[in-house]
XYZ file of C-alpha atoms in Angstrom:
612
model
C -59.945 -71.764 -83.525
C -62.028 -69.448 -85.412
C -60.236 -66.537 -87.667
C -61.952 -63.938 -85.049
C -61.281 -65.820 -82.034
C -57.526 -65.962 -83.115
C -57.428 -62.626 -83.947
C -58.505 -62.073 -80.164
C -55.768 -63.883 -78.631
C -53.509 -62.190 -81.035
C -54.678 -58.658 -79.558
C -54.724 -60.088 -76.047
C -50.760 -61.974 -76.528
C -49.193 -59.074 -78.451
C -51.420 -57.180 -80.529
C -53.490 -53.777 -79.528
C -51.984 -51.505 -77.364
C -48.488 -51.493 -76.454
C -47.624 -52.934 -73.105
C -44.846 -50.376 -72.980
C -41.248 -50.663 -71.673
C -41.480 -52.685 -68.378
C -39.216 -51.547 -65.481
C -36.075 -54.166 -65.660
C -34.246 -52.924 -62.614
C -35.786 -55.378 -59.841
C -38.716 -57.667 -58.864
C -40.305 -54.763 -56.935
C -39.663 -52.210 -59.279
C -41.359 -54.642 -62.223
C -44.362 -54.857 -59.823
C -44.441 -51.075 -59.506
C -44.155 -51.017 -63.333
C -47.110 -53.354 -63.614
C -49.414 -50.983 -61.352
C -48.125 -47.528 -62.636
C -49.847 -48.788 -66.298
C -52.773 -48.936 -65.140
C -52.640 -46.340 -62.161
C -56.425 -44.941 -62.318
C -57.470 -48.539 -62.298
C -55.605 -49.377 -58.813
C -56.885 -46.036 -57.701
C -60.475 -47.309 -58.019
C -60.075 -51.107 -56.665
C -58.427 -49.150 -53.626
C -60.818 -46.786 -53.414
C -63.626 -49.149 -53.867
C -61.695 -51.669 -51.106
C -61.722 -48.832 -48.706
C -65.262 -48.157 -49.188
C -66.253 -51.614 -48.879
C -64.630 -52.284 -45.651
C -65.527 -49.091 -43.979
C -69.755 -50.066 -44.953
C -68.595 -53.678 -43.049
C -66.954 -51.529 -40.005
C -70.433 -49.420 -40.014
C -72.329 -52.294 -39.611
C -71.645 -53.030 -36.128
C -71.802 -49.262 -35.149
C -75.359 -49.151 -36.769
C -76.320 -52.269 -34.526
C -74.716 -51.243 -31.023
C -76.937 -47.586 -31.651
C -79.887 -49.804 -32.946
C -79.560 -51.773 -29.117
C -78.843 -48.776 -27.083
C -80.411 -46.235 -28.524
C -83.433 -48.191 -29.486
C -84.284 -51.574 -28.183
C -82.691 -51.136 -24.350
C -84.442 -47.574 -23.810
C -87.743 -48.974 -25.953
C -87.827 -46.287 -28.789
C -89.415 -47.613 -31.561
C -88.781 -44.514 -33.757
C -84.739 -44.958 -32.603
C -85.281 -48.669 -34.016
C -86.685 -48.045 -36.855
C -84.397 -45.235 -37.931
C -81.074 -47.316 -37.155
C -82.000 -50.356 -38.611
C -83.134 -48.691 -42.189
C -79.461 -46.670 -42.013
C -78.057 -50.468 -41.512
C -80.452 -51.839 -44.427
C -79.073 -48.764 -46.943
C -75.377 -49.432 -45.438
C -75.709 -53.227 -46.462
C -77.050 -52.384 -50.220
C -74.517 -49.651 -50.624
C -71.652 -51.750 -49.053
C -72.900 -55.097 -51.549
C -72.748 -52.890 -54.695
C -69.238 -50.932 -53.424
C -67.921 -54.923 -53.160
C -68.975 -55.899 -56.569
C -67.410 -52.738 -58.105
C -64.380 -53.641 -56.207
C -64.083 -56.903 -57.159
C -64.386 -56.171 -60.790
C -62.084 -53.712 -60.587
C -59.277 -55.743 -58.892
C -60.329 -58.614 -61.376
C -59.617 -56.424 -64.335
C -56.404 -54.842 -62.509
C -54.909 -58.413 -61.909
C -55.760 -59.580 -65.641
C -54.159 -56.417 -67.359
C -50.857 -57.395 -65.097
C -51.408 -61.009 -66.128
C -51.595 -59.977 -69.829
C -49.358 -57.425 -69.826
C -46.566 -59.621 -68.229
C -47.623 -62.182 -71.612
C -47.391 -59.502 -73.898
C -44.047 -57.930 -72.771
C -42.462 -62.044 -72.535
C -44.164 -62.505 -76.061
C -42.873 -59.263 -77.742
C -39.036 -60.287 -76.445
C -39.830 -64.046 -77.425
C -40.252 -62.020 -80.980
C -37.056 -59.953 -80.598
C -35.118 -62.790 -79.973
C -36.287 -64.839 -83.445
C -34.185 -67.392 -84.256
C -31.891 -67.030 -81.351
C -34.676 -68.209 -78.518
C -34.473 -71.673 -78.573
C -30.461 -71.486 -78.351
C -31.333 -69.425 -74.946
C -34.380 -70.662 -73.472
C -36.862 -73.955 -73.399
C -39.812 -74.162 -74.102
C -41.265 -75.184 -71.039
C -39.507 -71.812 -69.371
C -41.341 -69.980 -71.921
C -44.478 -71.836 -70.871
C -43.719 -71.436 -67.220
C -43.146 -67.632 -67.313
C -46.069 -66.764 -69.594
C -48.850 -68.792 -68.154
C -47.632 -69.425 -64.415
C -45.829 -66.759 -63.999
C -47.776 -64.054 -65.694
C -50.459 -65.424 -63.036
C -48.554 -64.762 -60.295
C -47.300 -60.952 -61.111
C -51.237 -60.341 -61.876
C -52.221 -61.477 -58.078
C -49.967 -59.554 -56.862
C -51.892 -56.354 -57.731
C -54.692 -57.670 -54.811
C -52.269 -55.692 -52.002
C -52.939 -52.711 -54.295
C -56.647 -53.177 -53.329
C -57.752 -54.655 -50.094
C -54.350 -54.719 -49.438
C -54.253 -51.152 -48.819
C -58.601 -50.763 -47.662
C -57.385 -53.622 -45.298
C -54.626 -51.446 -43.961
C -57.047 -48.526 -43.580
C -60.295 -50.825 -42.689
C -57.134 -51.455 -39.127
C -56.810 -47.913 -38.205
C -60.773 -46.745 -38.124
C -61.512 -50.056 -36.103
C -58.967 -49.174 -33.989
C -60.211 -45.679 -33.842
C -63.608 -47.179 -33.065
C -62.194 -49.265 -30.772
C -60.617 -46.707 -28.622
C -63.256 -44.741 -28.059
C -65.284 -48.175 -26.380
C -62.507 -48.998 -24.552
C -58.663 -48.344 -24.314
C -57.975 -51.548 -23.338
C -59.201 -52.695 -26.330
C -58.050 -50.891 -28.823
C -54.248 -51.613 -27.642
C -55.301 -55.636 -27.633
C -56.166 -54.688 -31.931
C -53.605 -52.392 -31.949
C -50.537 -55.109 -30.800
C -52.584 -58.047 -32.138
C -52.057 -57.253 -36.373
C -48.766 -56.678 -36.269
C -48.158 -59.917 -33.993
C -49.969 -61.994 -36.171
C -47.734 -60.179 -39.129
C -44.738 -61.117 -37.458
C -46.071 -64.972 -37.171
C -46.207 -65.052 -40.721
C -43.484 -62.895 -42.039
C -40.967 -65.852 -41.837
C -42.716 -68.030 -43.519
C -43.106 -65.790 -46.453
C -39.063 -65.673 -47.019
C -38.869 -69.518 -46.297
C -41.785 -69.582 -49.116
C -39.948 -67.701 -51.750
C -36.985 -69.995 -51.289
C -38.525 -72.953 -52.053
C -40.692 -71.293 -54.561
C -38.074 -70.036 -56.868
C -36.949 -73.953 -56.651
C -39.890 -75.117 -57.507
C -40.406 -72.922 -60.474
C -37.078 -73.484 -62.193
C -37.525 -77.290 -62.004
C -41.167 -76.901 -63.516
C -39.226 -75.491 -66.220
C -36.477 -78.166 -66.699
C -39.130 -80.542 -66.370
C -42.049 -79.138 -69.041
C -39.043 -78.810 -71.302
C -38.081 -82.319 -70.867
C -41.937 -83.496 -71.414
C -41.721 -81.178 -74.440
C -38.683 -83.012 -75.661
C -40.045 -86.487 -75.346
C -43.630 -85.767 -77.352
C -42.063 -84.206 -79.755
C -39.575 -86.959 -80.417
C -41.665 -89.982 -79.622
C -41.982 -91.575 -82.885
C -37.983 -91.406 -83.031
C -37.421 -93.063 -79.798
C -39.832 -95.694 -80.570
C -38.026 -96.047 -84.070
C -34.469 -96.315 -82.536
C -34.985 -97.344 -78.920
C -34.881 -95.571 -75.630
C -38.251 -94.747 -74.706
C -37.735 -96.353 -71.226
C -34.909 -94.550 -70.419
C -36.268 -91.092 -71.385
C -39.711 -92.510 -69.529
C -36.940 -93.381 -66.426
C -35.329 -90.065 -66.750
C -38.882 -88.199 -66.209
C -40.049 -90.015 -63.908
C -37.032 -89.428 -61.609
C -37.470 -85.532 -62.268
C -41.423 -85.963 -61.475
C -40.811 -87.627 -58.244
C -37.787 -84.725 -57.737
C -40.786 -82.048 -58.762
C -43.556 -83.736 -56.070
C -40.959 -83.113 -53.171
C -40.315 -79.940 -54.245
C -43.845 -79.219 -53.908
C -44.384 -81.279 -50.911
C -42.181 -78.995 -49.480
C -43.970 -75.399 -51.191
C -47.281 -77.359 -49.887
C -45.719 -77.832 -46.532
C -45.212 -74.138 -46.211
C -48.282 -73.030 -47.489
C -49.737 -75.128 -45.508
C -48.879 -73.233 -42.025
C -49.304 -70.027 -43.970
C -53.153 -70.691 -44.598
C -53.565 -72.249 -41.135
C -51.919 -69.056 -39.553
C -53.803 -67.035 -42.057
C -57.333 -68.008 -40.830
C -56.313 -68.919 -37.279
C -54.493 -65.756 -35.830
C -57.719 -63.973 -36.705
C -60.374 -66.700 -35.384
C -58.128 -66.651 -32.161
C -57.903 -62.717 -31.776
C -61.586 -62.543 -32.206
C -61.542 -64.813 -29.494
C -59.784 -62.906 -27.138
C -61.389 -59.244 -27.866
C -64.755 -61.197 -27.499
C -64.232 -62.733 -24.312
C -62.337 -58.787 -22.950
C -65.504 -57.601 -24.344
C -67.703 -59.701 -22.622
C -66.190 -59.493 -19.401
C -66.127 -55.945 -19.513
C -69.933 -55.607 -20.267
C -70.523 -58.062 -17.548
C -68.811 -55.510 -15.280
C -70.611 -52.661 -16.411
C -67.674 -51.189 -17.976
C -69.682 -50.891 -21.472
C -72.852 -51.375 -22.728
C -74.916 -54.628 -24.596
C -74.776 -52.262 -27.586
C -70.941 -51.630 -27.111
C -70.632 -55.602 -26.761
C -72.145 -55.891 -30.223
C -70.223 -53.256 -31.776
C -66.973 -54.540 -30.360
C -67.664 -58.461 -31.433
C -68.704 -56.870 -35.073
C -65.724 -55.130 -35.010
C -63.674 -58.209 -34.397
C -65.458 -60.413 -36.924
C -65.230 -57.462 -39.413
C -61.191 -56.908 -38.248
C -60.506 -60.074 -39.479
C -61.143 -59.920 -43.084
C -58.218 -57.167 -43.408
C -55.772 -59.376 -41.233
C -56.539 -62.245 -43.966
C -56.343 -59.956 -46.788
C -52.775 -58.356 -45.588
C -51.454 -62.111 -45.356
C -52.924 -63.322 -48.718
C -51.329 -60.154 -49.974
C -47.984 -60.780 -48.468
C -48.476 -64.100 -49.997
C -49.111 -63.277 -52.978
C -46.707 -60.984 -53.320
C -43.811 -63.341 -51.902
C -44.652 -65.416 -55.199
C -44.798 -62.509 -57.645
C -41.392 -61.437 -56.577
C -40.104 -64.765 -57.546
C -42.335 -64.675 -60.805
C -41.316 -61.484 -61.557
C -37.502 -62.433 -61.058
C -37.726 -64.947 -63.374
C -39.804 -62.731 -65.923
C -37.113 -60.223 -65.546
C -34.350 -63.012 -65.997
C -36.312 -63.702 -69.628
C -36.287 -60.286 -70.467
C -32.776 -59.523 -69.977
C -31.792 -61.935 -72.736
C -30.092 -60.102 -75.396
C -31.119 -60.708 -79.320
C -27.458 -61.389 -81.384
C -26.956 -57.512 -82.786
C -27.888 -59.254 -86.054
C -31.421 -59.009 -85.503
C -31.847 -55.943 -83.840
C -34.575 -53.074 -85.713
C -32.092 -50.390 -86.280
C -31.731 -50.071 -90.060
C -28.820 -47.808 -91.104
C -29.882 -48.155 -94.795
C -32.547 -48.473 -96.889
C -33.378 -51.661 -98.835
C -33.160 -51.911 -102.129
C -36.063 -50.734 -104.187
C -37.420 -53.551 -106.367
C -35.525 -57.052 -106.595
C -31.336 -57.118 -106.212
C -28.424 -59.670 -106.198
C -28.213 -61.212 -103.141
C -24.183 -62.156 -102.771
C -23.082 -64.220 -100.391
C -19.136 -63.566 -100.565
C -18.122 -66.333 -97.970
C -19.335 -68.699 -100.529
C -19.376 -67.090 -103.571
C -23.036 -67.905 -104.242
C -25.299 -64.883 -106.496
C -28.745 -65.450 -105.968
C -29.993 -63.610 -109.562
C -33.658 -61.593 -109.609
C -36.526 -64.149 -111.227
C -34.314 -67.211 -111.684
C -34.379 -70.712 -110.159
C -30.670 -71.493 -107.901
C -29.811 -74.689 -106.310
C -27.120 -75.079 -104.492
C -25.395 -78.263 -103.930
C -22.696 -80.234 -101.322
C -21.770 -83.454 -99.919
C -22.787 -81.755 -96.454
C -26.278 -80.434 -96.072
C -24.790 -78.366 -93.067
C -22.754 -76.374 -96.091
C -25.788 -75.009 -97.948
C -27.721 -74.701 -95.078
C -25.397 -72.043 -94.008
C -25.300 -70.400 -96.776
C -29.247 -70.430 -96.561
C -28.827 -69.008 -93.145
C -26.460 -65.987 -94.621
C -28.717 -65.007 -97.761
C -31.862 -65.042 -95.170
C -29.745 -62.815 -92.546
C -30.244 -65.602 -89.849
C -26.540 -65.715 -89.303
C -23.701 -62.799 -89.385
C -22.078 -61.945 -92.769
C -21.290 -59.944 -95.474
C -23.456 -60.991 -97.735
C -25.089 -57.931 -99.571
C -28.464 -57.377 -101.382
C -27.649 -55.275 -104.228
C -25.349 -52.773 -103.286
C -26.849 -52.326 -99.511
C -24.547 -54.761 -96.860
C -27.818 -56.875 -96.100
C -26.692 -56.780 -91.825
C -27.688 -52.902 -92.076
C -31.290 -53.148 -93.370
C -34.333 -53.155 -90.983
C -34.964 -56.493 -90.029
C -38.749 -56.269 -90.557
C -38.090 -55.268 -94.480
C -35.991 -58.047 -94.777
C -38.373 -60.588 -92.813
C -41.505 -59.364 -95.366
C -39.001 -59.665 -98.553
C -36.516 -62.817 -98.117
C -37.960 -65.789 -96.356
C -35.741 -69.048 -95.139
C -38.192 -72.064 -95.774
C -36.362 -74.343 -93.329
C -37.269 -78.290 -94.123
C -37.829 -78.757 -89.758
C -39.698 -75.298 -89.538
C -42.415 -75.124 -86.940
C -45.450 -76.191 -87.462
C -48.108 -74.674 -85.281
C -51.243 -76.502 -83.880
C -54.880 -74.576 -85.732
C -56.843 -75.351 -88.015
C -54.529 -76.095 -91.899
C -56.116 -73.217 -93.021
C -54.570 -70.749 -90.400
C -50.934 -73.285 -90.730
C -51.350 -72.377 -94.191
C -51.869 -68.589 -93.864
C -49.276 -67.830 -91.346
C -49.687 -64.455 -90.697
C -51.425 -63.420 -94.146
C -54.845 -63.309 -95.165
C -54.950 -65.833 -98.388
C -58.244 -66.038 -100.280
C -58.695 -69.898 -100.742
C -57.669 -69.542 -104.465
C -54.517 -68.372 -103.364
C -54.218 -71.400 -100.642
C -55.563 -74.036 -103.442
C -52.716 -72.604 -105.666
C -50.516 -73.127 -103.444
C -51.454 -76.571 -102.342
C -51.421 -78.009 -105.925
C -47.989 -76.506 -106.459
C -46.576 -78.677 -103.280
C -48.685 -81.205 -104.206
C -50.583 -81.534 -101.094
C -54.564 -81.597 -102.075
C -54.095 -85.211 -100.838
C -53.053 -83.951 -97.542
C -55.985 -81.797 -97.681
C -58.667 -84.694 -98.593
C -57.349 -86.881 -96.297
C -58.073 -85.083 -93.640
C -61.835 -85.076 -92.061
C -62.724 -81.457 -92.448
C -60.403 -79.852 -95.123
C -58.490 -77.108 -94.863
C -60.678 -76.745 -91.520
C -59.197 -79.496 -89.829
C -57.114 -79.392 -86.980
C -52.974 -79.870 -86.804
C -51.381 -80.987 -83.709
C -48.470 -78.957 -83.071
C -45.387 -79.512 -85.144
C -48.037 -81.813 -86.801
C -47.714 -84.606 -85.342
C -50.925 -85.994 -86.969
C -49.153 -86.117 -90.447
C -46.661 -88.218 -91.497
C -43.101 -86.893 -92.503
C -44.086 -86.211 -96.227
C -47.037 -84.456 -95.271
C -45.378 -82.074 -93.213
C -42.545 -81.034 -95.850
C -45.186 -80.340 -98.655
C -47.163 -78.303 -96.397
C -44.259 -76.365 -95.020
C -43.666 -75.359 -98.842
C -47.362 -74.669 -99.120
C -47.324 -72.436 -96.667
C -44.068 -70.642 -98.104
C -45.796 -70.309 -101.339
C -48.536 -68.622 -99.858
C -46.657 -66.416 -98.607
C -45.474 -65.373 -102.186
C -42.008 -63.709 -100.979
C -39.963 -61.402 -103.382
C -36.499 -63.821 -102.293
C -37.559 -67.622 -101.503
C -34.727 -70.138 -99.828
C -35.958 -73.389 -99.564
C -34.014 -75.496 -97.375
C -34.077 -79.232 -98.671
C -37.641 -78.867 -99.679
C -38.337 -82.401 -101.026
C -36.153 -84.917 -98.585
C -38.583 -86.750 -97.467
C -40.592 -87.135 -100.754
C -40.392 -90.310 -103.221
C -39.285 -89.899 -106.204
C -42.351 -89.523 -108.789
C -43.643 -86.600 -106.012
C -40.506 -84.744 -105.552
C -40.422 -84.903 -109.801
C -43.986 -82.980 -109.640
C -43.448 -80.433 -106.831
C -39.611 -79.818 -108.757
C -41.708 -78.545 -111.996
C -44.365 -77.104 -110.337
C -42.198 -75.036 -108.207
C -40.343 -73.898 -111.105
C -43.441 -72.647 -112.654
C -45.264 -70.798 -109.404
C -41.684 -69.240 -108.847
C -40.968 -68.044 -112.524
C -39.741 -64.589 -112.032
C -39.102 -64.431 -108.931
C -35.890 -64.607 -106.929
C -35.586 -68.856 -105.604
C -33.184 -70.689 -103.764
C -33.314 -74.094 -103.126
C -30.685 -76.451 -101.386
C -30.590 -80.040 -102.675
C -28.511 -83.209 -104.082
C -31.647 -84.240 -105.978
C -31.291 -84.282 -110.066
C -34.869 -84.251 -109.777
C -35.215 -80.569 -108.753
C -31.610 -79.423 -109.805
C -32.568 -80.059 -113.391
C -35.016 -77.421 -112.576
C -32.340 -74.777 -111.832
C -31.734 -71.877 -113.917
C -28.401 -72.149 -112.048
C -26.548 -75.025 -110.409
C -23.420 -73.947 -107.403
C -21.557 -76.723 -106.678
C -19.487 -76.504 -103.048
C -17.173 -77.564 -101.410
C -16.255 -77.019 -97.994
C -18.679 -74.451 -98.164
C -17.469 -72.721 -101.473
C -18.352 -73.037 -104.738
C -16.370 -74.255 -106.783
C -18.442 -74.297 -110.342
C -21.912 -73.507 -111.643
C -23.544 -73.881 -114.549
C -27.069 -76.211 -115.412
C -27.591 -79.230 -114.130
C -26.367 -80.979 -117.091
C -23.256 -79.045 -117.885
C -22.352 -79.648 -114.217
C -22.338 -82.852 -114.629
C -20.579 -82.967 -117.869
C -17.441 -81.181 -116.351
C -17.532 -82.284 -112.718
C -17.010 -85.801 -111.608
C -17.034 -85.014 -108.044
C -20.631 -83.111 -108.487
C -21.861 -86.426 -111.141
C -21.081 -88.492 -108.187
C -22.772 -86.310 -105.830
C -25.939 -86.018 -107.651
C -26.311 -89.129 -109.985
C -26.024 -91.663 -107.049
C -28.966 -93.443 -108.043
C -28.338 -93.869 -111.722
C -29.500 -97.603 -111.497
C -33.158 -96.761 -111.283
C -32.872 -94.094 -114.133
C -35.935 -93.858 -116.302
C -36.934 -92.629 -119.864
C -37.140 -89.065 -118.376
C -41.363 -89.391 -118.043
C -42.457 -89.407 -114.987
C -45.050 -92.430 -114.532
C -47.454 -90.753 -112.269
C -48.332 -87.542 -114.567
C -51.597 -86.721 -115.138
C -53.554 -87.107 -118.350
C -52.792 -84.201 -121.062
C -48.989 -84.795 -120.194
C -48.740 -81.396 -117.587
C -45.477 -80.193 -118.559
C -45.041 -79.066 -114.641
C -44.182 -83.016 -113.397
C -41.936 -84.336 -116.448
C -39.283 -85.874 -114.351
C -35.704 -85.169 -114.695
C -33.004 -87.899 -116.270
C -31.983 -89.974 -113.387
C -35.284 -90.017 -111.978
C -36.609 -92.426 -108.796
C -39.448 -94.423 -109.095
C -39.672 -96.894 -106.644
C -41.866 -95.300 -103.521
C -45.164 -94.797 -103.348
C -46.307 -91.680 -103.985
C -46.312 -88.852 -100.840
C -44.779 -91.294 -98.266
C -41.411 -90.876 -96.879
C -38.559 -92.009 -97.815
């Protein structure tokens, strides 16, 4: 996807205008919301529907005074007069019914989008707490499918309402043929109505069931392609396979039985009106065979009919339609009402610092210092990851950034200043250059930069069209090494004041972690860097080594005096001391670049850039 084509979708998903606050209180009331946004454009598509239908209703009128006015009596002038008022009326009525449709078209798609850019926007609020709340297939479900279904519901807004009006003029018409007549039309809509009105609330039912297993069961597909090359690793690809095939089969009855209600919708929908046109028509045609009207009335009163019975299809499809987009908009609503943790709400209550501070993490005991290199260290990667989550504001503490409690600052300054680089962070499908950028505009200096200092220009060439290449989502087309180096990559572009790289070389050999250690160290000099890790590879790098336990530190130092003075950290971190080299790495370039000396204690055993 092209930088200006993604820019589009960004507009049309949650950029441009703002969809404003959508009315929470009720299904309806969230459909009223929907059309009160975009009021003057309903107007119109009424207006427009009315318009429309009442050039159809003329039609017939036009021909009955065409017959009696001018062919029975054998005026030619008559003729010719009536049928160039019907010829106008059918230009004017074909041009009304393409504004209307446009109109409608662009009514329903502003509901549709709005609906995405409201569920969006709140997917946003809730950051890190959405996936603890929601799957992903619901998200899919009520963006896309439900989104949909809100925007149709807009049609009643339309013909909906021209349909309702289109009734009471043929009616009107009606009555002043024949009496009769007019009381068949009159009791015949809201008959038919009443035929389908049960149908609608069995419809919902089994609509809202269908809809919430979608969910369960796009989340469960989600599951299963994300984890594939795990369950084909360790087993149990069968029974997941087992598992979604039972909740497919459970899916197709559900929507045997949404199909099975639909089904005598649409056959109602189409065959209360064929059958009432039947009935006026043959009334009609009895009467003019008793002389009660006239050929020309017959005409009018069978156009009528077959002109009646587009609005009787309209107000079903509407009640259809909205039947579904009051369970769409239920479940929309249900989304919406999800509450961020107070932690991550916009309010700031104070400012944040001016240039770079100490973040302090008192639970811990861990001082992140301005410009220098920290690692932090434990037996349990949960440990440091929790202090990662503290220092980055992801979790509630009292951690502070300078002298300003970091849970009172404005979440957006402390999302553009301190960013978490977790070691399983999304990956997004695009093309690497846009994976790369995030949200930023690099120039490709500043993306090459960034690339050489994760060491990922192999990724790069290896792939068919550079940085212009696509990535699956969560990458899926690289292998685990791959995805680590460009997660830092993409963190370096970024070029945060705070960086907190969570285990950023695990899945690297040896002689590559060694080079992306130094490098690091150099593209960071300066500036504020965490990293969590047991490797000596990348802890010799550290300006400053914490050592916890149980989630406290209990020493720091460097690297090395660490390990003079703590046995329990030596043991930690020098697990590997078999393998230990000279202290130069073997895969450094010519010239001896200072950036990829490896560490004492380093591993060289794995290729270079594969897993471990």
């Amino acid at each position: 996807m092209g930088r200006k084509r993604q820019a589009e979708l960004v507009d049309i998903l949650g950029g441009g205008d703002d969809p404003g606050t959508p009315d929470r209180r009720g299904p309806v009331r969230y459909l009223v919301w929907t059309a009160r946004a975009q009021w003057t454009r309903v107007a119109a598509g009424a207006l427009y529907s009315v318009g429309w239908l009442a050039g159809l209703t003329l039609v017939p009128y036009l021909l009955a005074r065409a017959v009696d006015d001018g062919l029975e009596s054998g005026d030619r002038r008559a003729t010719t007069g009536w049928v160039a008022a019907l010829l106008v009326t059918a230009v004017v009525t074909a041009v009304v019914g393409t504004l209307r449709h446009r109109t409608m078209t662009r009514a329903r798609a502003d509901a549709a989008f709005r609906t995405v850019r409201v569920v969006v926007r709140h997917a946003t609020r809730l950051g890190a707490v959405l996936q603890r709340r929601v799957s992903a297939g619901e998200i899919v479900t009520v963006g896309l499918g439900d989104a949909a279904a809100v925007g149709n519901a807009l049609t009643f807004l339309g013909p909906g309402i021209g349909s309702l009006i289109s009734c009471g003029a043929i009616a009107v018409l009606l009555l002043d043929v024949s009496p009769a007549l007019a009381a068949v039309v009159l009791l015949g809509v809201p008959l038919g109505a009443l035929c389908v009105g049960p149908l609608l609330g069995r419809l919902q039912g089994a609509e809202t069931a269908y809809r919430t297993r979608q969910g369960e069961l796009a989340a469960r597909f989600g599951d299963i392609a994300g984890g594939l090359h795990v369950l084909n690793a360790v087993g149990g690809k069968e029974e997941y396979a087992a598992r979604y095939r039972r909740g497919s089969r459970e899916l197709r009855s559900q929507g045997y039985r949404v199909g099975a209600v639909n089904s005598w919708i649409e056959a109602l929908t189409y065959g209360i009106p064929t059958l009432f046109l039947a009935v006026v028509a043959w009334l009609a045609a009895r009467m003019a065979a008793q002389g009660e009207i006239t050929v020309g009335e017959l005409v009018a009163v069978y156009g009528y009919t077959a002109v009646l019975g587009l609005p009787v299809i309209f107000l079903i499809d509407s009640g259809n339609d909205i039947s579904r987009a009051l369970v769409a908009a239920r479940r929309v609503i249900r989304f919406l009402d999800l509450e961020p943790d107070p932690l991550h709400t916009r309010a700031a209550r104070t400012e944040a610092p001016a240039g770079p501070a100490l973040l302090y993490d008192p639970a811990s005991g861990v001082t992140a210092v301005p410009g220098r290199l920290t690692a932090l260290v434990s037996g349990r990667t949960a440990d440091t990851a929790r202090v990662a989550d503290r220092l980055g504001r992801f979790t509630p503490s009292d951690t502070t950034w300078g002298d300003t409690p970091l849970g009172t600052v404005d979440t957006d300054a402390v999302r553009s200043r301190i960013l978490v680089a977790d070691n399983d962070a999304a990956i997004f499908a695009g093309p690497l250059r846009d994976v790369l950028a995030g949200r930023h505009r690099p120039t490709d200096a500043e993306i090459e930069e960034a690339l050489r200092t994760a060491l990922a220009q192999d990724v790069v060439r290896g792939l068919p069209a550079g940085l212009d290449s696509p990535v699956r989502a969560r990458g899926r087309n690289l292998s685990g090494g791959q995805r680590q180096r460009i997660r830092l990559a993409r963190a370096l572009v970024a070029d945060p004041e705070v960086l907190i790289a969570v285990e950023p070389t695990s899945a690297l050999d040896a002689p590559t972690e060694a080079a992306v250690a130094g490098r690091l160290a150099i593209a960071r000099q300066g500036r504020t860097t965490v990293v969590t890790s047991t490797s000596p590879l990348v802890l010799d790098r550290a300006d400053t080594v914490y050592y916890l336990v149980d989630g406290a530190a209990v020493d720091h130092g460097t690297h090395r005096e660490l390990l003079a003075r703590q046995p329990g950290y030596r043991r930690l971190v020098a697990r590997d001391e078999t393998d230990e080299t000279d202290g130069t790495d073997e895969t450094a370039p010519p010239g001896g670049d200072p950036a990829v000396t490896a560490a004492p204690g380093a591993r060289t055993t794995a290729p270079t850039g594969e897993a471990r």
